[in-house]
CSV table of C-alpha atoms in Angstrom, one decimal:
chain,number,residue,atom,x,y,z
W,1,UNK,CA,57.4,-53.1,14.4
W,2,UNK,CA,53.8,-53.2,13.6
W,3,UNK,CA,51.8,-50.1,12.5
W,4,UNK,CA,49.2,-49.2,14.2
W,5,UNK,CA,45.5,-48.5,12.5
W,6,UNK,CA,44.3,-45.1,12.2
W,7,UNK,CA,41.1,-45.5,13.8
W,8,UNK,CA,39.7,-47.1,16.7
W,9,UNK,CA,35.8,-47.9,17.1
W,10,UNK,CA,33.4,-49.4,19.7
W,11,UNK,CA,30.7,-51.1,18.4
W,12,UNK,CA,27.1,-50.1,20.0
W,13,UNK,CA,27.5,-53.8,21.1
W,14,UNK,CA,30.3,-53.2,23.7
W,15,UNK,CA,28.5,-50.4,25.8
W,16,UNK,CA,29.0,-50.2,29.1
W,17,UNK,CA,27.0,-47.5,30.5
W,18,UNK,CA,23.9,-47.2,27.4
W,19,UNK,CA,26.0,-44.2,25.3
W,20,UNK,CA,29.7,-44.9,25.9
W,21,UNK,CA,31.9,-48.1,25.3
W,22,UNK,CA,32.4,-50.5,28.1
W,23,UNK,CA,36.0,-50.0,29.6
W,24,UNK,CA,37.8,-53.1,29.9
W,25,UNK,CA,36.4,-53.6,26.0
W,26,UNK,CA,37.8,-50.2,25.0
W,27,UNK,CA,41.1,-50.8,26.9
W,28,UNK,CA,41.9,-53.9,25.3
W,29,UNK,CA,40.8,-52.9,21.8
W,30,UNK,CA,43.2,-49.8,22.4
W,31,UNK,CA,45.7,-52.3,23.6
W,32,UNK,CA,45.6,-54.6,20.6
W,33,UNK,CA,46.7,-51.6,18.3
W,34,UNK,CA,49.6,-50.5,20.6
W,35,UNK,CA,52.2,-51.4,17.9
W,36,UNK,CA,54.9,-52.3,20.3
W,37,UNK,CA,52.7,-54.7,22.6
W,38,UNK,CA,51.5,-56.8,19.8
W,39,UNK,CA,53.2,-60.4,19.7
W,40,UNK,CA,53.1,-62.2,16.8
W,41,UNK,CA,51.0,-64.9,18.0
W,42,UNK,CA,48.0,-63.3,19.7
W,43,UNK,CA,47.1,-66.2,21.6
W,44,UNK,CA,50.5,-66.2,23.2
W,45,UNK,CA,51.6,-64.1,25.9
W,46,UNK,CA,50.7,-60.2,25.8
W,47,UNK,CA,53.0,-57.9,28.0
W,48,UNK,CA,51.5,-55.7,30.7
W,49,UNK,CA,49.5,-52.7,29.0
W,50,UNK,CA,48.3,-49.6,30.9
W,51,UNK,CA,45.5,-47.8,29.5
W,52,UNK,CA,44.0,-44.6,31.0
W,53,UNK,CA,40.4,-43.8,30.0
W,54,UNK,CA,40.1,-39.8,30.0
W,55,UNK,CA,36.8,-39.6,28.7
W,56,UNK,CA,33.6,-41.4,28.4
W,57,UNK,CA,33.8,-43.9,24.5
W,58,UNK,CA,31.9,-43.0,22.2
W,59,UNK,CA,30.0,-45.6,20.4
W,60,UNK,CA,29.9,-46.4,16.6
W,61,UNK,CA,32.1,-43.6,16.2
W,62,UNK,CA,35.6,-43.9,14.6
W,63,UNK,CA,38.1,-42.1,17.3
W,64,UNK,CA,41.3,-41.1,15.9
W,65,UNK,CA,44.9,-43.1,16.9
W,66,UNK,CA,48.1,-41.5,17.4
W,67,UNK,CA,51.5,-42.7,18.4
W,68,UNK,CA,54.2,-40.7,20.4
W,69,UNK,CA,57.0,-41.7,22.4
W,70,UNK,CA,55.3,-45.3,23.5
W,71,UNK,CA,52.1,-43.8,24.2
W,72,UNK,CA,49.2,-44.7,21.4
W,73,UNK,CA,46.1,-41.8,21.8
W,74,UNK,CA,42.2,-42.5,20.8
W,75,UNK,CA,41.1,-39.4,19.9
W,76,UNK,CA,37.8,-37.7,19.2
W,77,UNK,CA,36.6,-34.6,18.3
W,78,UNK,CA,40.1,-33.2,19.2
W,79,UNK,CA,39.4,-34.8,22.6
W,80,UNK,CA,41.8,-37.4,24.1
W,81,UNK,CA,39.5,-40.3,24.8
W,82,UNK,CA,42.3,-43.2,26.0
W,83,UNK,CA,46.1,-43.6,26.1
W,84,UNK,CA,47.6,-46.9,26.5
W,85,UNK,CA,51.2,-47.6,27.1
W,86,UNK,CA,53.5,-50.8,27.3
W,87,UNK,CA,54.9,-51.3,30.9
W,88,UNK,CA,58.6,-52.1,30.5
W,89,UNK,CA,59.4,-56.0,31.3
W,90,UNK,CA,62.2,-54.4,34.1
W,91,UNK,CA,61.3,-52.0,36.7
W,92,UNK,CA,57.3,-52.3,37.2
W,93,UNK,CA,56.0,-53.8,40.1
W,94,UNK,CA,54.1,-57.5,38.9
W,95,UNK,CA,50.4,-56.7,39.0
W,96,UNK,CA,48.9,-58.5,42.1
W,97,UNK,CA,47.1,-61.9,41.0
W,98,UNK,CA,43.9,-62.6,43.3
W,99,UNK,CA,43.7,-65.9,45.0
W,100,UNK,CA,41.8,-68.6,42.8
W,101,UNK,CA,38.2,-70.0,43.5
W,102,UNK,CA,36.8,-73.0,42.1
W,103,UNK,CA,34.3,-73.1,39.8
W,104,UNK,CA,31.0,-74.4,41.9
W,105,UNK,CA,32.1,-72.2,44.3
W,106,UNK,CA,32.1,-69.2,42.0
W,107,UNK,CA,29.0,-71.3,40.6
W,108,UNK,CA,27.1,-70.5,44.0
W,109,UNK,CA,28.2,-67.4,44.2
W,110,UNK,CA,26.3,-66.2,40.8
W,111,UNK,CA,22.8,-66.4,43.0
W,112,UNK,CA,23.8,-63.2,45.3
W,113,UNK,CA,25.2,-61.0,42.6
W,114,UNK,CA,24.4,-57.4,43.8
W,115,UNK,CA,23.5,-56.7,40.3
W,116,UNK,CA,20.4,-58.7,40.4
W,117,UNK,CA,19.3,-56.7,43.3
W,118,UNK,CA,20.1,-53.4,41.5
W,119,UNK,CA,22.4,-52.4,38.5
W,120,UNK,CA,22.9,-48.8,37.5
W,121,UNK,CA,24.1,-50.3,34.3
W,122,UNK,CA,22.3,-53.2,32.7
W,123,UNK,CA,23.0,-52.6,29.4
W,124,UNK,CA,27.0,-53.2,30.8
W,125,UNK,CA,29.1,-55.7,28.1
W,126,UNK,CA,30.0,-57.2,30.6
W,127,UNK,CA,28.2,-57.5,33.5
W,128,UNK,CA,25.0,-56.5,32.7
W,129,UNK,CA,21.6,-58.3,33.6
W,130,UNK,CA,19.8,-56.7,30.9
W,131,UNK,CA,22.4,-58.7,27.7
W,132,UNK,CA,21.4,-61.7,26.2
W,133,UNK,CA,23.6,-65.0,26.6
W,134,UNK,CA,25.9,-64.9,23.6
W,135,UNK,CA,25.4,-60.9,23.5
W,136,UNK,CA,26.8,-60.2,27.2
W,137,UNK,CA,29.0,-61.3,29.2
W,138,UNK,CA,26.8,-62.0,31.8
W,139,UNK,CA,29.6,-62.2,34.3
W,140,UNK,CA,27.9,-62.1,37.4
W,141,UNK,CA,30.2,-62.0,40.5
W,142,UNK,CA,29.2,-62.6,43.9
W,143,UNK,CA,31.1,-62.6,47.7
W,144,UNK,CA,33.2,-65.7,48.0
W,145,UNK,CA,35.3,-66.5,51.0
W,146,UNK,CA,38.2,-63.5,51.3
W,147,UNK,CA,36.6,-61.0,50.9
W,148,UNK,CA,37.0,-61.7,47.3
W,149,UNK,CA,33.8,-61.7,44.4
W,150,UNK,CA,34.1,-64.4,41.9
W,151,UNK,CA,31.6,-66.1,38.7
W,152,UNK,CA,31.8,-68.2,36.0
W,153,UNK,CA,32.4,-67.3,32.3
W,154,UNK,CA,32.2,-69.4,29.6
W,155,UNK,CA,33.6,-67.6,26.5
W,156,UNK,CA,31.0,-67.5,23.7
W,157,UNK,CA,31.8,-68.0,19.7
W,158,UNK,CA,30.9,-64.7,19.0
W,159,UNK,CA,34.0,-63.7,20.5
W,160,UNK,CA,36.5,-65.1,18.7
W,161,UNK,CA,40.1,-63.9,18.3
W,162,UNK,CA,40.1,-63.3,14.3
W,163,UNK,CA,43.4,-61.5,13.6
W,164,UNK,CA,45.9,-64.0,13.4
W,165,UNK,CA,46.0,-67.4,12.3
W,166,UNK,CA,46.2,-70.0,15.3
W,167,UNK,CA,49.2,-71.7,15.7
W,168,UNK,CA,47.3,-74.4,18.3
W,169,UNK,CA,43.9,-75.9,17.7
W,170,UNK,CA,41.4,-74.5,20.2
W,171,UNK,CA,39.3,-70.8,19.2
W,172,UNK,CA,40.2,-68.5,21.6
W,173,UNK,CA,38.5,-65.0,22.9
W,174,UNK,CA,39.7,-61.8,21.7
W,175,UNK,CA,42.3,-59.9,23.9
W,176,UNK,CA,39.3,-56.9,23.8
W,177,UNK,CA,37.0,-59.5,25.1
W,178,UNK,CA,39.8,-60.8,27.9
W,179,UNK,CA,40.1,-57.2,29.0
W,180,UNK,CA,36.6,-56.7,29.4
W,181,UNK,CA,36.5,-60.2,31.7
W,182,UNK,CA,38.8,-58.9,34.0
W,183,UNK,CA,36.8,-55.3,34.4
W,184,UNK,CA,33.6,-55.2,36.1
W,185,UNK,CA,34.9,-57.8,38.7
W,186,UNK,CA,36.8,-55.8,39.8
W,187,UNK,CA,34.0,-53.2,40.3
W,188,UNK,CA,31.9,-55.3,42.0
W,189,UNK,CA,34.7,-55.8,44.6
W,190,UNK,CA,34.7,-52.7,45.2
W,191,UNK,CA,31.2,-51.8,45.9
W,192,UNK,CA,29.0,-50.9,43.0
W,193,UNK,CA,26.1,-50.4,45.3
W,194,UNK,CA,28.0,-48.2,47.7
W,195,UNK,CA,28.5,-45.6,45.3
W,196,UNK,CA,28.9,-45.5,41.4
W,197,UNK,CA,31.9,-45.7,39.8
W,198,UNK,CA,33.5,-45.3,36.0
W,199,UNK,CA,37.3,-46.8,35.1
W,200,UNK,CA,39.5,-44.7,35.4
W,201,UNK,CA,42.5,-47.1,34.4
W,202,UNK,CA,43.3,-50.6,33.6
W,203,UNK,CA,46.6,-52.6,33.6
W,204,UNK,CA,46.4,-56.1,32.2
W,205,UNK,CA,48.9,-58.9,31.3
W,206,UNK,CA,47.5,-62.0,29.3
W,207,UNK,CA,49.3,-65.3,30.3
W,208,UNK,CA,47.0,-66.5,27.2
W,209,UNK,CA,43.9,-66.1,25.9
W,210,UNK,CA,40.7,-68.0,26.9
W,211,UNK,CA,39.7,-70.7,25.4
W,212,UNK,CA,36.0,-70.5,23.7
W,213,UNK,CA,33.4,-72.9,25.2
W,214,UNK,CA,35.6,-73.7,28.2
W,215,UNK,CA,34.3,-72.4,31.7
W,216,UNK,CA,36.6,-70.2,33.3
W,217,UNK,CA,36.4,-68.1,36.9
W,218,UNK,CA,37.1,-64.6,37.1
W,219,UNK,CA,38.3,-63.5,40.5
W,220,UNK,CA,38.1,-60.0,42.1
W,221,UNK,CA,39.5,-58.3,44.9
W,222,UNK,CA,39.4,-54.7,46.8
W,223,UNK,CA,42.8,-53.0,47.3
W,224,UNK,CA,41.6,-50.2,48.9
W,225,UNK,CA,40.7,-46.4,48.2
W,226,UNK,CA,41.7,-42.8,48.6
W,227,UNK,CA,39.3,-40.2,48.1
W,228,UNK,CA,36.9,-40.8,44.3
W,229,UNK,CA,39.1,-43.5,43.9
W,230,UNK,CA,38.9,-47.4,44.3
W,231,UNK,CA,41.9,-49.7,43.8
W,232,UNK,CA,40.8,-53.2,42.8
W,233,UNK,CA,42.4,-56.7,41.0
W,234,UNK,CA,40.8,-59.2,39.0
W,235,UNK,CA,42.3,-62.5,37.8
W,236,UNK,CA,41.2,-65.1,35.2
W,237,UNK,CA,41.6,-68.7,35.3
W,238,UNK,CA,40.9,-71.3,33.1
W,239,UNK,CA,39.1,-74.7,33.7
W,240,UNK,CA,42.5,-76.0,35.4
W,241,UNK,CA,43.1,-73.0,38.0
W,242,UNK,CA,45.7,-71.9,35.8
W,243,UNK,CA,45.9,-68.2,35.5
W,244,UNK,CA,45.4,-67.1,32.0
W,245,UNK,CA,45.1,-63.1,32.5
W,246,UNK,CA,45.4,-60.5,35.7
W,247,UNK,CA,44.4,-56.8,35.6
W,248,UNK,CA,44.7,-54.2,38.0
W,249,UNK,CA,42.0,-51.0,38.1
W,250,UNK,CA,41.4,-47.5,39.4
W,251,UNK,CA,37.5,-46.4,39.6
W,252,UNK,CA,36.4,-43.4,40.0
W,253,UNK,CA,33.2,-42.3,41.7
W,254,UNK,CA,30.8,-40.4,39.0
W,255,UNK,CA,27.2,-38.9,39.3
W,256,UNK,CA,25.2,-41.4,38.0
W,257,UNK,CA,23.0,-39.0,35.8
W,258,UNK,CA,26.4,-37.9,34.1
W,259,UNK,CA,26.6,-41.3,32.5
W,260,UNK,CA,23.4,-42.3,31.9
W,261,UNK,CA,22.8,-44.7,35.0
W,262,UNK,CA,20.3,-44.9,37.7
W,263,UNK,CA,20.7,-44.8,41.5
W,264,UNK,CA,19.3,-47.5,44.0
């Protein structure tokens, strides 16, 4: 069995909102040091993780791991920050992959992001207008055909998956990275504009990681929603419509002013 670390930090880098870690970054760097999800060959096939995030990231600021009974705990100032846990391979339902859409269309799509029009968080990893290309993400979903968002992403150097030696030849995007892919799409289908909205949860499952350089379209779809909550999907594929990672998320609604965003 692997050991996990004993600390786990976002860098001021992966910020979602401007003061606290971006989710689907923090998820899947929490995921990574979940000793019992690990495979030997991180480029390979990860298992479905399910992280819950309790309480807003804190940047540049080591948060403490624990392991009990499955369940591996960020932890800061006493405070439980995130939990993740490994689904077991028997007795889950499969997360829901959303349909593919291909690339021009998700191309096209870019022009009517929301977020151009307004973005309570531009600073966002991974969706954020205000990032840099090779900084960002700059996944910029828009309404396909569906009722489904989709966009492009090309995965840049900077993200490159350093923790194990390849066993193929192509660099390939870290499994935080991956995570954080598959987040805000998922967001965006459900509404940012409507009303604003934190994660609550992510549950992921890497077929394998992304290729750096190579354009790939992340997918996302509304499931529905139940009082502060939104259910949402978001799927990854690579260049040949082959699915490379799916997610699942729960959002919930937030006062903007709580977390450092702005209304419309």
């Amino acid at each position: 069995m692997n050991e996990i670390p004993d600390q786990l930090l976002v860098p001021r880098r992966f910020c979602g909102p401007p003061d606290s870690g971006n989710g689907g970054w923090t998820a899947g760097a929490l995921a990574t040091h979940l000793a019992l999800a690990c495979p030997e060959n991180r480029a390979g096939e990860w298992p479905t993780v399910e992280v819950s995030l309790r309480q807003p990231p804190p940047l540049d600021s080591p948060m403490l791991l624990t392991e009990q009974d499955g369940v591996t705990s960020a932890s800061f100032g006493g405070v439980v920050i995130a939990s993740a846990r490994r689904l077991p391979d028997e007795g889950e339902p499969a997360l829901a992959d959303v349909d593919p859409v291909g690339p021009d269309e998700a191309r096209a799509a870019e022009a009517t992001y929301a977020g151009h029009r307004f973005h309570p968080f531009p600073t966002c990893f991974a969706c954020g207008t205000g990032r840099e290309e090779g900084d960002g993400l700059r996944i910029f979903p828009g309404v396909v055909s569906g009722e489904r968002v989709a966009a492009t992403w090309r995965p840049h150097p900077s993200l490159n998956e350093d923790y194990h030696t390849y066993v193929d030849t192509p660099a390939r995007a870290s499994v935080a990275a991956t995570w954080a892919a598959l987040d805000c799409v998922g967001g965006w289908a459900g509404d940012l504009t409507d009303r604003l909205m934190v994660l609550g949860r992510m549950t992921a499952r890497i077929d394998t990681l992304p290729v750096i350089g190579e354009e790939h379209v992340v997918v996302g779809a509304k499931r529905g929603a139940e009082g502060r909550k939104t259910f949402t999907s978001a799927t990854l594929y690579d260049a040949d419509s082959r699915i490379v990672a799916s997610a699942e998320h729960i959002w919930i609604a937030v006062d903007p002013a709580a977390f450092g965003g702005v209304r419309p």
